[in-house]
Every structure is written in structure tokens, then in C-alpha cells.
mmCIF file of C-alpha atoms in Angstrom:
data_model
loop_
_atom_site.group_PDB
_atom_site.id
_atom_site.type_symbol
_atom_site.label_atom_id
_atom_site.label_comp_id
_atom_site.label_asym_id
_atom_site.label_seq_id
_atom_site.Cartn_x
_atom_site.Cartn_y
_atom_site.Cartn_z
ATOM 1 C CA MET A 7 26.974 -0.755 -12.201
ATOM 2 C CA THR A 8 28.622 -0.565 -15.586
ATOM 3 C CA GLU A 9 27.266 1.463 -18.478
ATOM 4 C CA LYS A 10 27.210 -1.598 -20.724
ATOM 5 C CA ALA A 11 25.229 -3.781 -18.338
ATOM 6 C CA THR A 12 22.446 -5.521 -20.204
ATOM 7 C CA PRO A 13 19.845 -7.756 -18.620
ATOM 8 C CA SER A 14 19.919 -11.455 -19.290
ATOM 9 C CA PRO A 15 16.942 -13.024 -21.071
ATOM 10 C CA GLU A 16 16.008 -14.618 -17.742
ATOM 11 C CA ALA A 17 16.050 -11.221 -15.990
ATOM 12 C CA ILE A 18 13.877 -9.716 -18.729
ATOM 13 C CA LYS A 19 11.382 -12.588 -18.466
ATOM 14 C CA ALA A 20 11.297 -12.351 -14.653
ATOM 15 C CA TRP A 21 10.810 -8.568 -14.812
ATOM 16 C CA ALA A 22 7.985 -8.810 -17.340
ATOM 17 C CA ARG A 23 6.179 -11.494 -15.340
ATOM 18 C CA LEU A 24 6.639 -9.609 -12.095
ATOM 19 C CA MET A 25 5.180 -6.438 -13.594
ATOM 20 C CA ARG A 26 2.250 -8.223 -15.274
ATOM 21 C CA VAL A 27 1.354 -10.360 -12.284
ATOM 22 C CA SER A 28 1.662 -7.425 -9.903
ATOM 23 C CA ARG A 29 -0.678 -5.336 -12.049
ATOM 24 C CA GLN A 30 -3.163 -8.198 -12.429
ATOM 25 C CA LEU A 31 -3.246 -8.916 -8.699
ATOM 26 C CA MET A 32 -3.735 -5.252 -7.824
ATOM 27 C CA GLU A 33 -6.483 -4.870 -10.434
ATOM 28 C CA SER A 34 -8.268 -7.956 -9.096
ATOM 29 C CA ALA A 35 -8.115 -6.644 -5.530
ATOM 30 C CA GLU A 36 -9.361 -3.228 -6.711
ATOM 31 C CA GLU A 37 -12.248 -4.867 -8.588
ATOM 32 C CA ALA A 38 -13.250 -6.834 -5.484
ATOM 33 C CA LEU A 39 -13.266 -3.666 -3.379
ATOM 34 C CA LYS A 40 -15.279 -1.802 -6.000
ATOM 35 C CA ALA A 41 -17.794 -4.661 -6.294
ATOM 36 C CA ALA A 42 -18.293 -4.486 -2.527
ATOM 37 C CA GLY A 43 -18.935 -0.732 -2.751
ATOM 38 C CA LEU A 44 -15.718 0.082 -0.912
ATOM 39 C CA PRO A 45 -13.035 2.711 -1.566
ATOM 40 C CA PRO A 46 -9.915 2.001 -3.634
ATOM 41 C CA LEU A 47 -6.877 0.188 -2.323
ATOM 42 C CA ALA A 48 -4.882 3.419 -1.897
ATOM 43 C CA TRP A 49 -7.307 4.392 0.843
ATOM 44 C CA TYR A 50 -6.608 1.142 2.658
ATOM 45 C CA ASP A 51 -2.862 1.727 2.556
ATOM 46 C CA VAL A 52 -3.192 5.150 4.187
ATOM 47 C CA LEU A 53 -5.765 3.990 6.747
ATOM 48 C CA HIS A 54 -3.575 1.002 7.604
ATOM 49 C CA GLU A 55 -0.489 3.131 8.223
ATOM 50 C CA LEU A 56 -2.476 5.581 10.347
ATOM 51 C CA ALA A 57 -4.044 2.760 12.371
ATOM 52 C CA GLU A 58 -0.605 1.226 12.936
ATOM 53 C CA ALA A 59 0.705 4.612 14.116
ATOM 54 C CA GLY A 60 -1.842 4.697 16.944
ATOM 55 C CA GLU A 61 -3.333 7.758 18.603
ATOM 56 C CA GLY A 62 -0.269 9.871 17.859
ATOM 57 C CA GLY A 63 -0.972 9.686 14.134
ATOM 58 C CA LEU A 64 1.557 10.598 11.471
ATOM 59 C CA ARG A 65 2.758 13.685 9.690
ATOM 60 C CA ALA A 66 2.147 13.851 5.936
ATOM 61 C CA PHE A 67 5.845 13.350 5.154
ATOM 62 C CA GLN A 68 5.794 10.142 7.214
ATOM 63 C CA LEU A 69 2.842 8.849 5.201
ATOM 64 C CA ILE A 70 4.688 9.650 1.994
ATOM 65 C CA GLU A 71 7.685 7.622 3.223
ATOM 66 C CA ARG A 72 5.552 4.684 4.347
ATOM 67 C CA THR A 73 3.217 4.511 1.360
ATOM 68 C CA LEU A 74 5.458 5.842 -1.438
ATOM 69 C CA PHE A 75 2.786 8.254 -2.665
ATOM 70 C CA ALA A 76 3.948 11.497 -4.227
ATOM 71 C CA GLN A 77 3.315 14.582 -2.074
ATOM 72 C CA TYR A 78 0.614 15.962 -4.363
ATOM 73 C CA ASN A 79 -1.168 12.589 -4.413
ATOM 74 C CA ILE A 80 -1.135 12.202 -0.645
ATOM 75 C CA SER A 81 -2.436 15.754 -0.185
ATOM 76 C CA ARG A 82 -5.451 15.078 -2.418
ATOM 77 C CA LEU A 83 -6.075 11.679 -0.884
ATOM 78 C CA LEU A 84 -5.912 13.061 2.661
ATOM 79 C CA ALA A 85 -8.333 15.847 1.726
ATOM 80 C CA ARG A 86 -10.776 13.225 0.443
ATOM 81 C CA LEU A 87 -10.352 10.991 3.483
ATOM 82 C CA GLU A 88 -10.882 13.981 5.766
ATOM 83 C CA ALA A 89 -14.005 15.069 3.844
ATOM 84 C CA ASP A 90 -15.395 11.546 4.284
ATOM 85 C CA GLY A 91 -14.647 11.644 8.024
ATOM 86 C CA LEU A 92 -12.060 8.851 7.913
ATOM 87 C CA VAL A 93 -9.111 10.918 9.125
ATOM 88 C CA GLU A 94 -8.647 14.103 11.084
ATOM 89 C CA LYS A 95 -5.900 16.672 10.910
ATOM 90 C CA LEU A 96 -4.555 18.037 14.168
ATOM 91 C CA PRO A 97 -2.146 20.946 14.650
ATOM 92 C CA VAL A 98 1.383 20.201 15.789
ATOM 93 C CA ALA A 99 2.203 22.155 18.946
ATOM 94 C CA ASP A 100 5.768 23.091 18.052
ATOM 95 C CA ASP A 101 5.176 23.640 14.319
ATOM 96 C CA GLY A 102 2.625 26.309 13.464
ATOM 97 C CA ARG A 103 2.122 25.026 9.920
ATOM 98 C CA GLY A 104 2.481 21.309 10.629
ATOM 99 C CA GLN A 105 -0.352 18.853 11.001
ATOM 100 C CA THR A 106 -0.650 15.361 12.346
ATOM 101 C CA ILE A 107 -3.089 13.062 10.589
ATOM 102 C CA ARG A 108 -4.974 10.556 12.700
ATOM 103 C CA ILE A 109 -7.467 7.860 11.750
ATOM 104 C CA THR A 110 -11.008 8.314 13.112
ATOM 105 C CA ALA A 111 -13.443 5.675 14.370
ATOM 106 C CA ASN A 112 -15.134 5.818 10.940
ATOM 107 C CA GLY A 113 -11.730 5.304 9.335
ATOM 108 C CA ARG A 114 -11.096 2.255 11.507
ATOM 109 C CA GLU A 115 -14.470 0.794 10.537
ATOM 110 C CA THR A 116 -13.886 1.473 6.838
ATOM 111 C CA ARG A 117 -10.463 -0.147 7.089
ATOM 112 C CA ARG A 118 -12.025 -3.181 8.785
ATOM 113 C CA GLN A 119 -14.615 -3.518 6.010
ATOM 114 C CA MET A 120 -11.965 -3.102 3.348
ATOM 115 C CA TRP A 121 -9.715 -5.697 4.964
ATOM 116 C CA ALA A 122 -12.498 -8.287 4.839
ATOM 117 C CA VAL A 123 -12.468 -7.970 1.032
ATOM 118 C CA TYR A 124 -8.764 -7.252 0.567
ATOM 119 C CA GLY A 125 -7.708 -10.114 2.844
ATOM 120 C CA TRP A 126 -10.045 -12.465 0.987
ATOM 121 C CA SER A 127 -8.471 -11.309 -2.296
ATOM 122 C CA ILE A 128 -4.973 -12.076 -1.008
ATOM 123 C CA ALA A 129 -6.104 -15.512 0.185
ATOM 124 C CA GLU A 130 -7.780 -16.340 -3.128
ATOM 125 C CA LEU A 131 -5.326 -14.751 -5.554
ATOM 126 C CA VAL A 132 -2.097 -15.833 -3.861
ATOM 127 C CA GLY A 133 -2.649 -18.085 -0.864
ATOM 128 C CA ALA A 134 -4.897 -20.569 -2.665
ATOM 129 C CA LYS A 135 -2.490 -20.930 -5.593
ATOM 130 C CA LEU A 136 0.813 -21.530 -3.801
ATOM 131 C CA SER A 137 1.844 -23.884 -1.018
ATOM 132 C CA GLY A 138 3.186 -22.562 2.262
ATOM 133 C CA ASP A 139 6.736 -23.367 1.178
ATOM 134 C CA GLU A 140 6.210 -21.616 -2.157
ATOM 135 C CA LEU A 141 4.804 -18.543 -0.417
ATOM 136 C CA THR A 142 7.841 -18.440 1.855
ATOM 137 C CA MET A 143 10.140 -18.767 -1.160
ATOM 138 C CA VAL A 144 8.382 -16.026 -3.156
ATOM 139 C CA SER A 145 8.446 -13.728 -0.135
ATOM 140 C CA ALA A 146 12.155 -14.331 0.417
ATOM 141 C CA LEU A 147 13.009 -13.807 -3.252
ATOM 142 C CA LEU A 148 11.008 -10.588 -3.473
ATOM 143 C CA GLY A 149 12.599 -9.406 -0.238
ATOM 144 C CA ARG A 150 15.984 -9.704 -1.937
ATOM 145 C CA LEU A 151 14.805 -7.359 -4.711
ATOM 146 C CA ARG A 152 13.932 -4.577 -2.272
ATOM 147 C CA HIS A 153 16.367 -1.804 -1.604
ATOM 148 C CA PRO A 154 17.636 -2.174 0.988
ATOM 149 C CA PRO A 155 17.012 -5.948 1.053
ATOM 150 C CA VAL A 156 14.574 -7.178 3.666
ATOM 151 C CA ALA A 157 15.308 -10.238 5.773
ATOM 152 C CA ASP A 158 12.252 -12.259 6.740
#
């Protein structure tokens, strides 16, 4: 990349819309969860990754990689999830200080309840507003913006 690279007006417009729409969609999903008396979306992300990991669970550094939370944020969030009985921390046999985090049955149930609202939000906020072809196109375009790019 050159030092004098400046974004085109189209890139600036696309960036601004992407940021605004992303924030609006996330806020709408958060509001739906809150209205249903459920935890915030960040909890879902962690519970989802732990459920996907299976009985073996994940180490904290793996959660950080998969969710993109900062270390201090994930530590606080895990402490809260553990206090609410949604995750458990287990010692790692070959690492005296290491811990594996695993979702509990309560965590699975909370995730299920959250998904009912979160999934509905996705369907209403995105799925109901774009055709199948448009959804495929948006997904492909956004995949090209990821680093590294994602092929769908």
C-alpha cells in the first residue's frame, strides 16, 4: 500500500454505510434479546463457540481468537458466565495454570433461548429484506473484505 493512497468517494460511502448498518443491526438484535430478558449478544458468541467445540471445550486464548474479544474482556465475561453457571473451568492436565472452558447444560439452554430471539432478528432484519440472490451476493462481497478472504 502506498502512503498517498486515498479512498475513492465510492469506498468512503460503502465504508460509512457498512459501519452504520452493522451498528444498527447489532443494536436491534441486542434490543430484542434485552426485551426477551436474555443476556447480551456477546454471551451468545462465547456460548456458541464453546458449544461448537464440544465436550473438550476451549482454552481462553482459543476463545479470544474465535470471538475477537480482548483478553481482559474475555476474562471478565467468562467470570460472569461461570458465576451464572453457564460455563465451567476445568484444569488442563499438562499445564498447571491452564484452564479449559466448557459450556454447561444451563449454558446450552441459555444459548438455545438466545438463538430463538437472535435467529428471529437475523430473519427479520436481513432475510426478510433481501432476496436469496441478494443475500448470496452480500455474503460473497463481505467475504472478499475479510482478511484473509473467505470463499463461500
